[in-house]
CSV table of N, CA and C in Angstrom, one decimal:
chain,number,residue,atom,x,y,z
A,1,MET,N,59.8,40.4,25.6
A,1,MET,CA,60.1,41.7,25.1
A,1,MET,C,58.7,42.6,25.3
A,2,ASN,N,58.7,43.6,25.9
A,2,ASN,CA,57.4,44.4,26.2
A,2,ASN,C,57.2,45.4,25.0
A,3,ILE,N,56.1,46.0,24.9
A,3,ILE,CA,55.7,46.7,23.9
A,3,ILE,C,56.7,47.9,23.7
A,4,GLY,N,56.9,48.7,24.9
A,4,GLY,CA,57.9,49.7,24.8
A,4,GLY,C,59.3,49.4,24.1
A,5,THR,N,59.8,48.4,24.6
A,5,THR,CA,61.1,47.9,23.9
A,5,THR,C,60.9,47.7,22.5
A,6,PHE,N,59.8,47.0,22.0
A,6,PHE,CA,59.4,46.8,20.6
A,6,PHE,C,59.4,48.1,19.8
A,7,VAL,N,58.6,49.1,20.3
A,7,VAL,CA,58.5,50.4,19.7
A,7,VAL,C,59.7,51.1,19.5
A,8,VAL,N,60.6,51.1,20.6
A,8,VAL,CA,61.9,51.8,20.3
A,8,VAL,C,62.8,51.1,19.5
A,9,LEU,N,62.7,49.7,19.2
A,9,LEU,CA,63.5,49.0,18.4
A,9,LEU,C,63.0,49.3,17.0
A,10,VAL,N,61.9,49.4,16.8
A,10,VAL,CA,61.3,49.7,15.3
A,10,VAL,C,61.7,51.2,14.8
A,11,ILE,N,61.6,52.2,16.0
A,11,ILE,CA,62.0,53.5,15.6
A,11,ILE,C,63.5,53.5,15.3
A,12,VAL,N,64.2,53.0,16.0
A,12,VAL,CA,65.8,52.9,15.8
A,12,VAL,C,66.0,52.2,14.5
A,13,ALA,N,65.4,51.2,14.1
A,13,ALA,CA,65.8,50.5,12.9
A,13,ALA,C,65.4,51.4,11.8
A,14,CYS,N,64.2,52.1,11.9
A,14,CYS,CA,63.9,52.9,10.9
A,14,CYS,C,64.9,54.1,10.6
A,15,ILE,N,65.3,54.6,11.7
A,15,ILE,CA,66.5,55.7,11.6
A,15,ILE,C,67.6,55.2,11.0
A,16,VAL,N,68.1,54.0,11.4
A,16,VAL,CA,69.3,53.4,10.8
A,16,VAL,C,69.0,53.1,9.3
A,17,GLY,N,67.8,52.6,8.9
A,17,GLY,CA,67.4,52.4,7.6
A,17,GLY,C,67.5,53.6,6.7
A,18,LEU,N,67.0,54.7,7.1
A,18,LEU,CA,66.8,55.9,6.5
A,18,LEU,C,68.3,56.5,6.1
A,19,ALA,N,69.1,56.4,7.3
A,19,ALA,CA,70.5,57.0,7.1
A,19,ALA,C,71.2,56.0,6.2
A,20,ALA,N,71.1,54.7,6.2
A,20,ALA,CA,71.8,53.9,5.2
A,20,ALA,C,71.4,54.3,3.8
A,21,ARG,N,70.1,54.5,3.7
A,21,ARG,CA,69.6,54.7,2.3
A,21,ARG,C,70.0,56.1,1.7
A,22,LYS,N,70.2,57.1,2.6
A,22,LYS,CA,70.7,58.4,2.2
A,22,LYS,C,72.2,58.2,1.9
A,23,VAL,N,72.9,57.5,2.5
A,23,VAL,CA,74.3,57.4,2.3
A,23,VAL,C,74.6,56.6,1.0
A,24,TRP,N,73.7,55.5,0.7
A,24,TRP,CA,73.7,54.8,-0.5
A,24,TRP,C,73.3,55.7,-1.8
A,25,LYS,N,72.2,56.5,-1.6
A,25,LYS,CA,71.7,57.6,-2.7
A,25,LYS,C,72.8,58.5,-2.9
A,26,ASP,N,73.4,59.0,-2.0
A,26,ASP,CA,74.5,60.1,-2.1
A,26,ASP,C,75.8,59.5,-2.7
A,27,LYS,N,76.1,58.2,-2.6
A,27,LYS,CA,77.2,57.6,-3.0
A,27,LYS,C,76.9,57.2,-4.5
A,28,LYS,N,75.7,56.9,-5.0
A,28,LYS,CA,75.2,56.6,-6.3
A,28,LYS,C,75.2,57.9,-7.1
A,29,SER,N,74.9,59.0,-6.5
A,29,SER,CA,74.8,60.2,-7.3
A,29,SER,C,76.0,61.0,-7.3
A,30,GLY,N,77.1,60.5,-6.6
A,30,GLY,CA,78.5,61.0,-6.7
A,30,GLY,C,78.6,62.2,-5.7
A,31,LYS,N,77.8,62.4,-4.6
A,31,LYS,CA,77.9,63.4,-3.6
A,31,LYS,C,78.7,62.8,-2.3
A,32,SER,N,79.2,61.8,-2.5
A,32,SER,CA,80.0,61.3,-1.3
A,32,SER,C,81.4,61.6,-1.3
A,33,CYS,N,82.0,61.6,-0.2
A,33,CYS,CA,83.5,61.9,-0.2
A,33,CYS,C,84.2,60.8,0.7
A,34,SER,N,84.9,60.0,0.3
A,34,SER,CA,85.3,58.9,1.1
A,34,SER,C,86.6,59.3,1.8
A,35,SER,N,87.4,60.2,1.4
A,35,SER,CA,88.7,60.5,2.0
A,35,SER,C,88.6,61.4,3.2
A,36,CYS,N,87.5,62.2,3.6
A,36,CYS,CA,87.5,63.1,4.3
A,36,CYS,C,86.2,63.0,5.3
A,37,GLY,N,85.6,62.0,5.4
A,37,GLY,CA,84.3,61.6,6.1
A,37,GLY,C,83.3,62.6,5.9
A,38,GLY,N,83.1,63.3,4.8
A,38,GLY,CA,81.9,64.1,4.5
A,38,GLY,C,82.1,65.5,4.7
A,39,SER,N,83.1,65.9,5.5
A,39,SER,CA,83.3,67.2,5.7
A,39,SER,C,84.4,67.7,4.6
A,40,CYS,N,83.8,68.2,3.5
A,40,CYS,CA,84.6,68.4,2.3
A,40,CYS,C,85.1,69.8,2.1
A,41,GLY,N,84.9,70.8,3.1
A,41,GLY,CA,85.1,72.1,3.1
A,41,GLY,C,86.7,72.3,2.7
A,42,GLY,N,87.5,71.7,3.2
A,42,GLY,CA,88.9,71.8,3.0
A,42,GLY,C,89.7,70.7,2.5
A,43,CYS,N,89.0,69.7,1.9
A,43,CYS,CA,89.4,68.4,1.5
A,43,CYS,C,89.8,68.5,-0.1
A,44,SER,N,91.0,68.2,-0.2
A,44,SER,CA,91.5,68.2,-1.7
A,44,SER,C,91.2,66.8,-2.4
A,45,GLY,N,90.7,65.9,-1.5
A,45,GLY,CA,90.5,64.5,-2.2
A,45,GLY,C,89.1,64.4,-2.6
A,46,CYS,N,88.1,65.2,-2.6
A,46,CYS,CA,86.8,65.3,-2.9
A,46,CYS,C,86.6,65.8,-4.4
A,47,HIS,N,85.9,65.0,-5.1
A,47,HIS,CA,85.6,65.4,-6.6
A,47,HIS,C,84.4,64.5,-7.0
A,48,PRO,N,83.7,64.9,-7.9
A,48,PRO,CA,82.6,64.1,-8.5
A,48,PRO,C,82.9,62.9,-8.9
A,49,ALA,N,82.1,61.9,-8.9
A,49,ALA,CA,82.2,60.6,-9.3
A,49,ALA,C,82.2,60.7,-11.0
A,50,PRO,N,83.1,59.8,-11.6
A,50,PRO,CA,83.1,59.9,-12.8
A,50,PRO,C,81.8,59.5,-13.6
A,51,SER,N,81.5,60.3,-14.8
A,51,SER,CA,80.1,59.9,-15.3
A,51,SER,C,80.3,58.6,-16.0
A,52,LYS,N,79.1,57.9,-16.2
A,52,LYS,CA,79.3,56.4,-16.7
A,52,LYS,C,78.7,56.6,-18.3
A,53,LYS,N,79.2,57.6,-19.0
A,53,LYS,CA,78.6,57.7,-20.5
A,53,LYS,C,79.5,56.8,-21.2
A,54,LYS,N,78.9,56.3,-22.3
A,54,LYS,CA,79.5,55.5,-23.3
A,54,LYS,C,79.7,56.2,-24.7
């Protein structure tokens, strides 16, 4: 593996990692929408996640 391939691999890995982190944080905060793929403008299946209050 040459240095150019390694640099591109590291950049792609960082982009994928940041995207996965955003999806995880959005899901944790209740911003995700699993039934319409994220385009929630006309989706009736999207609603905030229930709060975890006791």
